[in-house]
């Protein structure tokens, strides 16, 4: 919609950019952004405006304000991964996905907050502080919370965004941008999407280039897309997908961007409901919502059947081993010599490296590096690392069997419950939380499959709850078509942000109803 | 079973990060316990999986230089440099032994 508005001249790219920048300032308390690239964004917006004036926009994304998670390299802009290790690091290049968006004319507003090095499921463990879920300030949430005293309320009750792409999810959810890039290794795009009531797409591994995305787990990382509706996600996907010679793990098949049809007949669709996803700890609310959704498909004529993915419960354990092992390897590049933080210790290279890493990494990162190194020790390699790789195959095979039996798309919950209040969330440590929260999203990364979170309903506490669709490899078109149909059926309510309304009614009205496609 | 101090020390040297405190060590113990659940799964005859793209032949380009000459940009982010060199402290000096290192493990 906003793209049409830009084309028709109802709003100009610079106006749009300025409104978003001002909204970012008035929602600063969310802590969604680490760096705001105000000057360059305005320049990009001006360039876009010129193109629209000449009637030559680069495409649907021309002039659209976007945000990028701070673990993607952005030329000339600080890239920190929310870690002291990379504070002050100015990327010398753009990640491929960033370059692609800029080539389409998108306006890069800034870099969003995350858990340090994308390790976590709350966006609470970065050095710039936790991200607050915009829904904490919504009328829907406030109406349902038990009032203590009015001022105490907001300070103690705010809920987390989920993670690790929490900043990106919050940015999209609070209307400060129209789309944001996240990353997804164990659910890091879908988890915050569910908690913030936005669409979170994890593409098939190998579809979108990882060049420039600071790696966590090379065999599972993918760039993630966060938007306010499924159509928007399809548009962004269209501009990002495809082979990149700079990332040899991107497949060489030709990718054709697609528009999503408005599906009306679901009778040829086969939906699978994996019974193992009724995981321990799943809230009764979400269970009910999941069943209601299955019912919805069935009543509309689709074939809905229970399926089994027997190794599901080992997915998180397997992930834990493989992730820490790859992390141990990927974090080895941070030694202070070529970039990033460097300690003053100068006695020897080893002692300098050790001091630099001691100073630069937080507990979570160090913990994973040490665990990873443990699993990679000669005496443990076979027992843990190789074993985990074997279990990985079993998990991937589980999915293959189900898809081969005729199921098109799987329907599962995305999270075990709605967003927890920050004060509750931090009572458990990062590893425990991640192990709990990634349970439903993790297996898709293990098998490399595409998956998407679609906001489904509000919980009893007035917070968003989403449902997840998992599709076949490289069948994003089918996956998104089904997701779009579902989105239309549920009519998820718009967030009613009162704080923001007070500051700038005009901005709010315009952003509110807009998707950009 | 607890992990021995020798292994903990070895890990600190390999990883070049420290456990910092008791919590760090306990974190590792819990991680190992968690990972032990893998042994419940029967993986006889199953091949390890490195990548989900194992059935595909990945793209390898020609070994030709197509870009570079960005010395200035690359040096910009380094703290210690001299002309076109990154400067490192002297190498070939092993990390101090446990007794001499400033590490939490010393007390154990």
Coordinates of C-alpha atoms in Angstrom, one line a residue:
Chain A
X1 CA 0.0 0.0 0.0
X2 CA 2.7 2.5 0.9
X3 CA 4.6 1.6 -2.3
X4 CA 1.5 2.6 -4.2
X5 CA 1.3 5.8 -2.2
X6 CA 4.9 6.6 -3.1
X7 CA 4.2 6.0 -6.7
X8 CA 1.1 8.2 -6.7
X9 CA 3.0 10.9 -4.9
X10 CA 0.6 10.9 -1.9
X11 CA 3.7 10.7 0.2
X12 CA 7.3 11.2 -0.6
X13 CA 10.3 9.1 0.3
X14 CA 11.8 11.8 2.4
X15 CA 8.6 12.5 4.3
X16 CA 8.3 8.8 5.0
X17 CA 11.9 8.6 6.1
X18 CA 11.6 11.5 8.4
X19 CA 8.4 10.2 9.9
X20 CA 10.1 6.9 10.6
X21 CA 13.1 8.6 12.1
X22 CA 11.0 10.7 14.4
X23 CA 9.0 7.6 15.4
X24 CA 12.2 5.9 16.2
X25 CA 13.1 8.8 18.5
X26 CA 9.8 8.7 20.3
X27 CA 9.9 5.0 20.8
X28 CA 13.5 5.1 22.1
X29 CA 12.4 3.4 25.3
X30 CA 11.9 0.2 23.3
X31 CA 15.7 0.0 22.8
X32 CA 15.1 -1.6 19.4
X33 CA 17.9 0.2 17.6
X34 CA 21.6 0.2 18.3
X35 CA 22.6 2.6 15.5
X36 CA 20.5 5.0 13.6
X37 CA 21.9 6.0 10.2
X38 CA 20.0 9.3 10.0
X39 CA 22.2 11.1 7.5
X40 CA 22.6 8.2 5.0
X41 CA 19.0 7.3 5.3
X42 CA 17.9 10.8 4.4
X43 CA 20.3 10.8 1.5
X44 CA 18.9 7.5 0.2
X45 CA 15.4 8.9 0.6
X46 CA 16.3 12.0 -1.4
X47 CA 17.8 9.8 -4.2
X48 CA 14.6 7.8 -4.2
X49 CA 12.5 10.9 -4.4
X50 CA 14.4 12.0 -7.5
X51 CA 13.6 8.6 -9.1
X52 CA 9.9 8.8 -8.3
X53 CA 9.8 12.4 -9.7
X54 CA 11.3 11.1 -13.0
X55 CA 8.8 8.2 -12.9
X56 CA 11.6 5.7 -12.7
X57 CA 11.4 3.9 -9.3
X58 CA 13.7 0.9 -9.0
X59 CA 10.9 -1.3 -7.9
X60 CA 8.3 -1.9 -5.1
X61 CA 11.0 -1.4 -2.4
X62 CA 12.2 2.0 -3.7
X63 CA 12.0 4.5 -0.8
X64 CA 10.8 1.9 1.7
X65 CA 12.4 2.4 5.2
X66 CA 13.9 -0.8 6.5
X67 CA 16.0 -1.9 9.4
X68 CA 18.7 -4.5 9.6
X69 CA 19.8 -6.7 12.5
X70 CA 23.2 -5.6 13.9
X71 CA 24.9 -8.8 12.9
X72 CA 24.8 -8.0 9.2
X73 CA 27.7 -6.0 7.8
X74 CA 26.7 -2.5 6.6
X75 CA 29.4 -0.5 4.8
X76 CA 30.3 2.7 6.7
X77 CA 28.0 1.9 9.6
X78 CA 29.0 0.4 12.9
X79 CA 28.2 -3.3 13.2
X80 CA 28.5 -4.6 16.8
X81 CA 26.5 -7.8 17.1
X82 CA 25.6 -6.2 20.5
X83 CA 29.0 -7.2 21.8
X84 CA 31.9 -5.3 23.3
X85 CA 34.1 -7.3 20.9
X86 CA 32.9 -5.4 17.9
X87 CA 32.1 -2.0 19.4
X88 CA 33.4 0.6 17.1
X89 CA 33.8 -1.8 14.2
X90 CA 32.8 0.0 11.0
X91 CA 32.1 -2.6 8.3
X92 CA 34.1 -2.1 5.1
X93 CA 31.4 -3.8 3.0
X94 CA 27.7 -4.5 2.8
X95 CA 26.3 -8.0 3.3
X96 CA 24.9 -9.3 0.1
X97 CA 21.3 -9.0 1.4
X98 CA 21.9 -5.4 2.5
X99 CA 23.4 -4.6 -0.9
X100 CA 20.4 -6.1 -2.6
X101 CA 17.9 -4.1 -0.6
X102 CA 19.9 -0.9 -1.2
X103 CA 20.1 -1.7 -4.9
X104 CA 16.3 -1.8 -4.9
X105 CA 16.2 1.7 -3.4
X106 CA 15.3 0.7 0.1
X107 CA 16.2 3.3 2.8
X108 CA 18.3 1.8 5.6
X109 CA 17.2 3.5 8.8
X110 CA 19.5 1.7 11.2
X111 CA 20.8 -1.4 12.9
X112 CA 18.6 -3.2 15.4
X113 CA 19.4 -4.7 18.8
X114 CA 19.8 -8.4 19.5
X115 CA 21.2 -10.9 22.0
X116 CA 25.0 -10.8 21.9
X117 CA 26.2 -12.5 18.7
X118 CA 22.6 -13.7 18.2
X119 CA 22.9 -16.1 21.1
X120 CA 19.7 -16.1 23.0
X121 CA 15.9 -16.2 22.9
X122 CA 15.0 -13.0 24.6
X123 CA 17.1 -10.2 23.0
X124 CA 18.0 -9.5 26.6
X125 CA 21.7 -10.4 26.6
X126 CA 23.3 -7.7 24.4
X127 CA 25.7 -5.1 25.7
X128 CA 23.2 -2.3 24.8
X129 CA 20.5 -3.7 27.1
X130 CA 17.3 -5.6 26.5
X131 CA 14.7 -4.8 23.8
X132 CA 11.2 -4.1 25.1
X133 CA 8.2 -5.6 23.3
X134 CA 6.1 -2.7 21.9
X135 CA 3.0 -4.7 23.0
X136 CA 4.0 -3.9 26.6
X137 CA 2.7 -0.5 25.9
X138 CA -0.4 -1.4 24.0
X139 CA -3.9 -0.8 25.2
X140 CA -4.6 -4.5 24.7
X141 CA -1.9 -5.5 27.2
X142 CA -2.5 -2.7 29.7
X143 CA -6.2 -3.5 29.8
X144 CA -5.4 -7.1 30.9
X145 CA -2.7 -6.4 33.4
X146 CA -3.4 -6.2 37.1
X147 CA -2.7 -2.6 38.0
X148 CA -0.3 -2.0 40.9
X149 CA 0.3 1.7 40.9
X150 CA 0.2 3.4 37.5
X151 CA 3.8 4.5 37.3
X152 CA 5.2 1.2 38.7
X153 CA 3.1 -0.7 36.1
X154 CA 5.1 0.1 33.0
X155 CA 8.5 -0.2 34.6
X156 CA 8.0 -3.7 36.1
X157 CA 5.5 -5.2 33.7
X158 CA 7.1 -4.8 30.3
X159 CA 7.5 -8.0 28.4
X160 CA 10.4 -9.3 26.3
X161 CA 10.4 -9.4 22.5
X162 CA 11.8 -12.9 22.2
X163 CA 15.0 -13.3 20.3
X164 CA 17.5 -13.1 19.1
X165 CA 16.2 -10.7 16.4
X166 CA 14.1 -8.8 19.0
X167 CA 15.1 -5.4 17.8
X168 CA 14.1 -6.1 14.3
X169 CA 10.7 -7.5 15.4
X170 CA 10.1 -4.6 17.7
X171 CA 11.0 -2.1 14.9
X172 CA 8.5 -3.6 12.5
X173 CA 5.8 -4.1 15.2
X174 CA 6.1 -0.4 16.3
X175 CA 5.8 0.9 12.8
X176 CA 9.3 2.4 12.7
X177 CA 10.1 0.5 9.5
X178 CA 8.2 -1.5 6.9
X179 CA 10.4 -4.6 6.9
X180 CA 13.5 -5.7 8.8
X181 CA 16.2 -8.3 8.4
X182 CA 16.8 -10.7 11.2
X183 CA 18.8 -14.0 11.3
X184 CA 17.5 -17.4 12.1
X185 CA 19.6 -20.2 13.4
X186 CA 17.4 -21.9 16.0
X187 CA 14.3 -19.7 15.7
X188 CA 15.7 -16.3 16.1
X189 CA 13.4 -14.7 13.6
X190 CA 10.2 -16.7 14.2
X191 CA 10.4 -16.5 18.0
X192 CA 10.4 -12.7 18.3
X193 CA 7.9 -12.5 15.4
X194 CA 5.5 -14.5 17.4
X195 CA 6.0 -12.4 20.6
X196 CA 5.7 -9.1 18.7
X197 CA 2.8 -10.1 16.5
X198 CA 4.6 -9.8 13.1
X199 CA 5.3 -12.1 10.3
X200 CA 8.7 -13.9 10.6
X201 CA 10.0 -15.9 7.6
X202 CA 12.9 -18.3 7.8
X203 CA 13.8 -19.2 4.2
X204 CA 15.2 -22.5 3.1
X205 CA 18.8 -22.9 3.9
X206 CA 20.7 -22.1 0.6
X207 CA 18.1 -19.8 -0.8
X208 CA 19.4 -16.5 0.5
X209 CA 23.1 -15.5 0.7
X210 CA 24.8 -15.4 4.1
X211 CA 27.7 -13.4 2.8
X212 CA 28.2 -10.6 5.3
X213 CA 26.0 -12.1 8.0
X214 CA 28.4 -12.7 10.9
X215 CA 28.1 -16.4 11.3
X216 CA 26.9 -18.4 14.3
X217 CA 26.3 -21.8 12.9
X218 CA 27.4 -22.1 9.3
X219 CA 25.2 -25.1 8.5
X220 CA 22.0 -23.6 9.9
X221 CA 22.2 -19.8 9.7
X222 CA 19.9 -18.0 7.3
X223 CA 18.9 -14.3 7.0
X224 CA 15.3 -13.9 8.2
X225 CA 12.6 -11.5 7.1
X226 CA 10.2 -9.7 9.4
X227 CA 7.2 -7.8 8.0
X228 CA 3.7 -6.8 9.0
X229 CA 2.0 -9.1 6.5
X230 CA 2.8 -12.2 4.4
X231 CA 2.6 -10.3 1.1
X232 CA 5.4 -8.0 2.2
X233 CA 7.5 -11.0 3.2
X234 CA 7.1 -12.4 -0.3
X235 CA 8.2 -9.1 -1.8
X236 CA 11.3 -8.9 0.3
X237 CA 12.1 -12.6 -0.4
X238 CA 11.8 -11.8 -4.1
X239 CA 14.5 -9.2 -3.9
X240 CA 16.8 -11.3 -1.7
X241 CA 16.7 -14.8 -2.9
X242 CA 19.0 -16.3 -5.5
X243 CA 22.5 -17.5 -6.0
X244 CA 25.3 -15.4 -4.8
X245 CA 28.8 -16.3 -6.1
X246 CA 30.2 -14.9 -2.8
X247 CA 28.3 -17.6 -0.8
X248 CA 28.9 -21.0 -2.1
X249 CA 26.2 -22.5 0.1
X250 CA 23.6 -20.7 -2.0
X251 CA 22.0 -23.0 -4.6
X252 CA 22.4 -22.3 -8.2
X253 CA 18.9 -22.9 -9.3
X254 CA 17.2 -20.0 -10.9
X255 CA 14.9 -18.2 -8.5
X256 CA 11.9 -16.4 -9.9
X257 CA 10.2 -13.8 -7.6
X258 CA 6.5 -14.5 -7.2
X259 CA 3.3 -12.8 -6.2
X260 CA 1.1 -14.7 -3.9
X261 CA -2.2 -15.8 -5.3
X262 CA -5.4 -15.2 -3.2
X263 CA -6.1 -18.8 -2.4
X264 CA -9.8 -19.5 -2.1
X265 CA -9.8 -23.3 -2.5
X266 CA -7.8 -25.2 0.1
X267 CA -9.4 -28.6 -0.7
X268 CA -6.2 -29.8 -2.4
X269 CA -4.1 -28.9 0.5
X270 CA -2.7 -31.5 3.0
X271 CA -1.8 -30.1 6.4
X272 CA 0.2 -32.2 8.9
X273 CA -0.1 -31.7 12.6
X274 CA 3.1 -33.2 14.2
X275 CA 2.0 -34.7 17.5
X276 CA 5.4 -34.3 19.1
X277 CA 5.0 -30.5 18.9
X278 CA 2.5 -30.8 21.8
X279 CA 5.6 -30.2 23.8
X280 CA 5.9 -30.2 27.6
X281 CA 5.2 -26.7 28.8
X282 CA 3.0 -25.7 25.9
X283 CA 0.4 -23.3 27.3
X284 CA -3.2 -24.5 27.1
X285 CA -4.1 -21.3 25.3
X286 CA -1.7 -22.0 22.5
X287 CA -2.7 -25.6 22.3
X288 CA -6.3 -24.5 21.9
X289 CA -5.3 -22.0 19.3
X290 CA -3.4 -24.6 17.4
X291 CA -6.3 -27.0 17.4
X292 CA -8.6 -24.2 16.3
X293 CA -6.4 -23.4 13.4
X294 CA -6.3 -27.1 12.3
X295 CA -10.1 -27.1 12.5
X296 CA -10.2 -24.0 10.4
X297 CA -8.3 -25.7 7.6
X298 CA -10.4 -28.8 7.9
X299 CA -13.7 -27.0 7.8
X300 CA -12.5 -25.2 4.7
X301 CA -11.9 -28.5 3.0
X302 CA -8.3 -29.2 3.4
X303 CA -7.0 -32.6 4.4
X304 CA -5.7 -32.3 8.0
X305 CA -4.0 -35.2 9.6
X306 CA -1.8 -35.9 12.6
X307 CA 1.7 -36.9 11.7
X308 CA 4.7 -38.0 13.6
X309 CA 8.3 -36.6 13.7
X310 CA 9.6 -39.1 16.2
X311 CA 13.0 -37.5 16.9
X312 CA 11.6 -34.1 17.6
X313 CA 12.5 -34.1 21.3
X314 CA 16.2 -34.6 20.5
X315 CA 16.3 -31.7 18.1
X316 CA 17.1 -29.2 20.8
X317 CA 19.9 -31.4 22.3
X318 CA 21.4 -32.0 18.9
X319 CA 21.2 -28.3 18.2
X320 CA 22.9 -27.6 21.5
X321 CA 25.9 -29.7 20.5
X322 CA 26.2 -28.7 16.9
X323 CA 25.7 -25.0 17.7
X324 CA 28.3 -24.8 20.4
X325 CA 30.8 -26.7 18.3
X326 CA 30.3 -24.4 15.3
X327 CA 30.3 -21.3 17.6
X328 CA 33.6 -22.4 19.1
X329 CA 35.0 -22.4 15.6
X330 CA 33.3 -19.2 14.4
X331 CA 34.2 -17.1 17.4
X332 CA 37.9 -18.0 17.0
X333 CA 38.3 -15.2 14.5
X334 CA 37.9 -12.6 17.2
X335 CA 41.4 -12.0 18.5
X336 CA 41.8 -8.3 18.4
X337 CA 44.4 -8.2 15.6
X338 CA 42.5 -7.2 12.5
X339 CA 39.3 -5.7 13.9
X340 CA 37.2 -5.2 17.0
X341 CA 38.3 -4.8 20.5
X342 CA 41.9 -5.4 21.4
X343 CA 43.2 -5.7 24.9
X344 CA 46.2 -3.6 26.2
X345 CA 47.9 -6.8 27.2
X346 CA 50.9 -7.1 25.0
X347 CA 53.2 -9.8 26.4
X348 CA 52.5 -12.5 23.8
X349 CA 49.9 -13.2 21.1
X350 CA 48.2 -15.9 23.1
X351 CA 47.9 -13.7 26.2
X352 CA 46.7 -10.8 24.2
X353 CA 44.1 -13.0 22.5
X354 CA 43.0 -14.4 25.8
X355 CA 42.7 -11.0 27.4
X356 CA 40.9 -9.6 24.4
X357 CA 38.4 -12.4 24.4
X358 CA 38.0 -12.2 28.1
X359 CA 37.1 -8.5 27.9
X360 CA 35.1 -8.7 24.7
X361 CA 32.7 -11.6 25.2
X362 CA 29.9 -11.9 27.6
X363 CA 29.1 -15.0 29.7
X364 CA 26.7 -16.6 27.2
X365 CA 29.2 -16.4 24.4
X366 CA 32.1 -17.7 26.5
X367 CA 30.0 -20.5 27.8
X368 CA 29.1 -21.7 24.3
X369 CA 32.7 -21.5 23.2
X370 CA 33.9 -23.5 26.1
X371 CA 31.1 -26.1 25.7
X372 CA 31.7 -26.3 22.0
X373 CA 35.4 -26.9 22.5
X374 CA 34.6 -29.6 25.0
X375 CA 32.4 -31.5 22.5
X376 CA 35.2 -31.2 19.9
X377 CA 37.9 -32.6 22.1
X378 CA 39.4 -35.7 20.6
X379 CA 38.0 -37.9 23.4
X380 CA 34.5 -36.5 22.9
X381 CA 34.3 -35.9 19.1
X382 CA 32.8 -39.2 18.2
X383 CA 30.6 -39.4 21.3
X384 CA 29.1 -35.9 21.0
X385 CA 29.8 -34.1 17.7
X386 CA 29.5 -37.1 15.3
X387 CA 26.6 -38.5 17.3
X388 CA 24.8 -35.2 17.0
X389 CA 25.4 -35.1 13.2
X390 CA 23.8 -38.6 13.0
X391 CA 20.8 -37.5 15.0
X392 CA 20.6 -34.5 12.7
X393 CA 20.1 -36.8 9.8
X394 CA 17.4 -38.7 11.6
X395 CA 15.6 -35.5 12.3
X396 CA 15.9 -34.3 8.7
X397 CA 14.7 -37.8 7.5
X398 CA 11.6 -37.5 9.8
X399 CA 10.6 -34.5 7.8
X400 CA 11.3 -36.0 4.5
X401 CA 9.2 -39.1 5.3
X402 CA 6.2 -36.9 6.3
X403 CA 6.5 -34.7 3.2
X404 CA 6.9 -37.8 0.9
X405 CA 3.7 -39.2 2.3
X406 CA 1.8 -36.3 0.7
X407 CA 1.7 -33.6 3.4
X408 CA 2.3 -30.2 1.9
X409 CA 2.7 -28.0 4.9
X410 CA 3.1 -28.6 8.7
X411 CA 1.2 -26.5 11.2
X412 CA 2.7 -26.1 14.7
X413 CA 2.8 -23.6 17.5
X414 CA 5.8 -21.2 17.3
X415 CA 6.4 -20.6 21.0
X416 CA 5.3 -22.4 24.2
X417 CA 3.6 -19.3 25.6
X418 CA 3.1 -15.6 25.1
X419 CA 5.9 -13.2 25.9
X420 CA 7.2 -13.3 29.5
X421 CA 7.7 -10.2 31.6
X422 CA 11.4 -9.3 31.6
X423 CA 11.7 -9.7 35.4
X424 CA 10.5 -13.3 35.0
X425 CA 12.5 -14.1 32.0
X426 CA 15.9 -13.2 33.6
X427 CA 15.3 -15.6 36.5
X428 CA 16.6 -18.4 34.4
X429 CA 20.0 -18.4 32.6
X430 CA 20.3 -18.0 28.8
X431 CA 21.1 -21.6 28.0
X432 CA 18.1 -22.9 29.9
X433 CA 15.8 -20.3 28.3
X434 CA 17.1 -21.1 24.8
X435 CA 16.7 -24.8 25.4
X436 CA 13.1 -24.2 26.4
X437 CA 12.1 -21.5 23.9
X438 CA 13.7 -23.0 20.8
X439 CA 12.0 -26.3 21.1
X440 CA 9.3 -25.7 18.4
X441 CA 11.4 -23.7 16.0
X442 CA 14.7 -25.4 16.1
X443 CA 14.1 -28.5 14.0
X444 CA 13.3 -26.5 10.9
X445 CA 16.9 -25.1 11.0
X446 CA 18.2 -28.6 11.6
X447 CA 16.6 -29.8 8.4
X448 CA 17.1 -26.6 6.5
X449 CA 13.4 -26.2 5.8
X450 CA 11.5 -23.0 5.2
X451 CA 9.2 -21.9 8.1
X452 CA 7.1 -18.9 8.8
X453 CA 5.4 -17.4 11.9
X454 CA 2.0 -15.9 11.3
X455 CA 0.4 -13.9 14.1
X456 CA -2.8 -15.7 15.0
X457 CA -4.5 -14.2 18.1
X458 CA -4.1 -12.3 21.3
X459 CA -3.5 -14.2 24.5
X460 CA -5.5 -13.7 27.7
X461 CA -2.9 -11.3 28.7
X462 CA -3.5 -9.2 25.6
X463 CA -0.2 -10.3 23.9
X464 CA 0.4 -11.8 20.5
X465 CA 0.5 -15.5 19.8
X466 CA 1.6 -16.9 16.5
X467 CA 1.5 -20.2 14.7
X468 CA 4.2 -21.7 12.6
X469 CA 4.0 -23.3 9.1
X470 CA 6.9 -25.4 7.9
X471 CA 7.2 -26.2 4.2
X472 CA 9.2 -28.3 1.9
X473 CA 12.6 -27.2 0.8
X474 CA 12.6 -24.3 -1.7
X475 CA 8.8 -24.4 -1.8
X476 CA 8.4 -20.9 -0.3
X477 CA 5.7 -20.0 -2.8
X478 CA 3.4 -22.8 -1.5
X479 CA 4.3 -22.1 2.1
X480 CA 3.6 -18.4 1.8
X481 CA 0.4 -19.0 -0.1
X482 CA -0.9 -21.1 2.7
X483 CA 0.3 -18.6 5.3
X484 CA -1.4 -15.8 3.5
X485 CA -4.7 -17.7 3.4
X486 CA -4.4 -18.3 7.1
X487 CA -3.6 -14.6 7.8
X488 CA -6.7 -13.6 6.0
X489 CA -8.8 -15.9 8.1
X490 CA -7.6 -14.9 11.5
X491 CA -7.6 -11.1 11.0
X492 CA -5.0 -10.5 13.7
X493 CA -5.7 -7.2 15.5
X494 CA -3.6 -4.1 15.1
X495 CA -1.5 -3.0 18.0
X496 CA -2.9 0.0 19.7
X497 CA 0.1 2.0 20.9
X498 CA -1.1 4.8 23.1
X499 CA 2.2 6.4 24.0
X500 CA 3.1 6.8 20.4
X501 CA -0.3 8.2 19.5
X502 CA 0.1 11.0 21.9
X503 CA 3.4 12.1 20.3
X504 CA 2.5 12.1 16.7
X505 CA -1.0 11.3 15.6
X506 CA -0.3 12.0 12.0
X507 CA 2.6 9.6 11.7
X508 CA 0.7 6.9 13.4
X509 CA -2.4 7.1 11.2
X510 CA -0.3 6.7 8.1
X511 CA 1.9 3.8 9.2
X512 CA -0.9 1.9 10.9
X513 CA -2.7 0.5 8.0
X514 CA 0.2 0.2 5.6
X515 CA 2.0 -2.8 4.3
X516 CA 4.1 -1.8 1.4
X517 CA 3.0 -4.3 -1.2
Chain B
X1 CA 30.8 -37.0 36.9
X2 CA 32.6 -33.7 37.2
X3 CA 35.0 -32.5 34.6
X4 CA 38.5 -32.6 35.8
X5 CA 40.6 -29.5 36.4
X6 CA 43.1 -30.7 33.8
X7 CA 40.3 -30.7 31.1
X8 CA 39.0 -27.4 32.3
X9 CA 42.5 -25.9 32.0
X10 CA 43.0 -27.5 28.6
X11 CA 39.7 -26.0 27.4
X12 CA 40.7 -22.5 28.6
X13 CA 43.9 -22.8 26.7
X14 CA 42.3 -24.2 23.5
X15 CA 39.5 -21.6 23.5
X16 CA 41.4 -18.7 24.9
X17 CA 38.5 -17.7 27.0
X18 CA 38.1 -18.3 30.7
X19 CA 35.5 -19.8 32.9
X20 CA 35.5 -16.7 35.1
X21 CA 33.8 -18.2 38.1
X22 CA 32.1 -21.3 39.6
X23 CA 28.9 -20.5 37.6
X24 CA 31.0 -20.8 34.4
X25 CA 32.2 -24.3 35.3
X26 CA 28.7 -25.3 36.4
X27 CA 27.4 -24.1 33.1
X28 CA 29.7 -26.5 31.3
X29 CA 28.7 -29.4 33.6
X30 CA 25.0 -28.7 32.9
X31 CA 25.7 -28.5 29.1
X32 CA 27.4 -31.9 29.2
X33 CA 24.5 -33.4 31.1
X34 CA 22.1 -32.0 28.6
X35 CA 24.0 -33.3 25.7
X36 CA 24.2 -36.8 27.2
X37 CA 20.5 -37.2 26.2
X38 CA 21.8 -37.9 22.7
X39 CA 22.9 -41.3 23.8
X40 CA 19.3 -42.4 24.1
X41 CA 19.0 -42.3 20.4
X42 CA 19.9 -45.4 18.3
X43 CA 22.1 -44.2 15.4
X44 CA 23.4 -47.6 14.2
X45 CA 24.0 -47.4 10.5
X46 CA 23.3 -43.7 10.3
X47 CA 25.8 -41.5 8.5
X48 CA 26.6 -38.1 10.1
X49 CA 25.1 -35.2 8.3
X50 CA 27.3 -32.2 7.6
X51 CA 25.0 -30.1 5.6
X52 CA 21.4 -30.2 4.4
X53 CA 22.7 -29.5 0.9
X54 CA 24.8 -32.6 0.8
X55 CA 23.0 -33.9 -2.3
X56 CA 24.0 -30.9 -4.3
X57 CA 27.2 -29.8 -5.9
X58 CA 28.0 -26.4 -4.6
X59 CA 29.3 -23.5 -6.7
X60 CA 33.0 -23.1 -6.9
X61 CA 34.3 -20.2 -9.0
X62 CA 37.5 -20.0 -10.9
X63 CA 40.6 -19.3 -8.9
X64 CA 41.1 -15.9 -10.4
X65 CA 41.5 -12.6 -8.5
X66 CA 38.5 -10.5 -9.1
X67 CA 38.6 -8.0 -6.3
X68 CA 41.0 -6.7 -3.7
X69 CA 43.3 -3.7 -3.4
X70 CA 41.5 -2.5 -0.3
X71 CA 44.4 -2.4 2.0
X72 CA 43.4 1.0 3.4
X73 CA 39.8 -0.1 4.3
X74 CA 41.0 -3.3 5.9
X75 CA 43.6 -1.6 8.0
X76 CA 41.1 0.9 9.3
X77 CA 39.6 -1.3 11.8
X78 CA 42.8 -2.6 13.3
X79 CA 44.1 -0.9 16.5
X80 CA 47.8 -1.6 16.1
X81 CA 49.3 -1.3 12.7
X82 CA 52.5 -0.1 11.1
X83 CA 52.5 0.8 7.4
X84 CA 50.7 -2.1 5.8
X85 CA 51.1 -4.6 8.7
X86 CA 48.9 -5.6 11.5
X87 CA 51.1 -5.6 14.6
X88 CA 50.9 -8.5 17.0
X89 CA 52.8 -9.1 20.2
X90 CA 55.6 -11.7 20.2
X91 CA 54.4 -15.2 19.2
X92 CA 55.7 -18.6 20.2
X93 CA 55.2 -17.9 23.8
X94 CA 52.7 -20.4 25.3
X95 CA 50.0 -19.2 27.6
X96 CA 51.1 -19.4 31.2
X97 CA 50.5 -22.6 33.1
X98 CA 47.5 -22.8 35.3
X99 CA 49.5 -21.9 38.5
X100 CA 50.7 -18.6 36.9
X101 CA 47.5 -17.6 35.0
X102 CA 45.0 -15.3 36.4
X103 CA 42.2 -17.8 36.3
X104 CA 39.4 -18.9 38.6
X105 CA 40.6 -22.5 38.2
X106 CA 43.7 -21.8 40.2
X107 CA 41.9 -22.4 43.5
X108 CA 40.7 -25.9 42.4

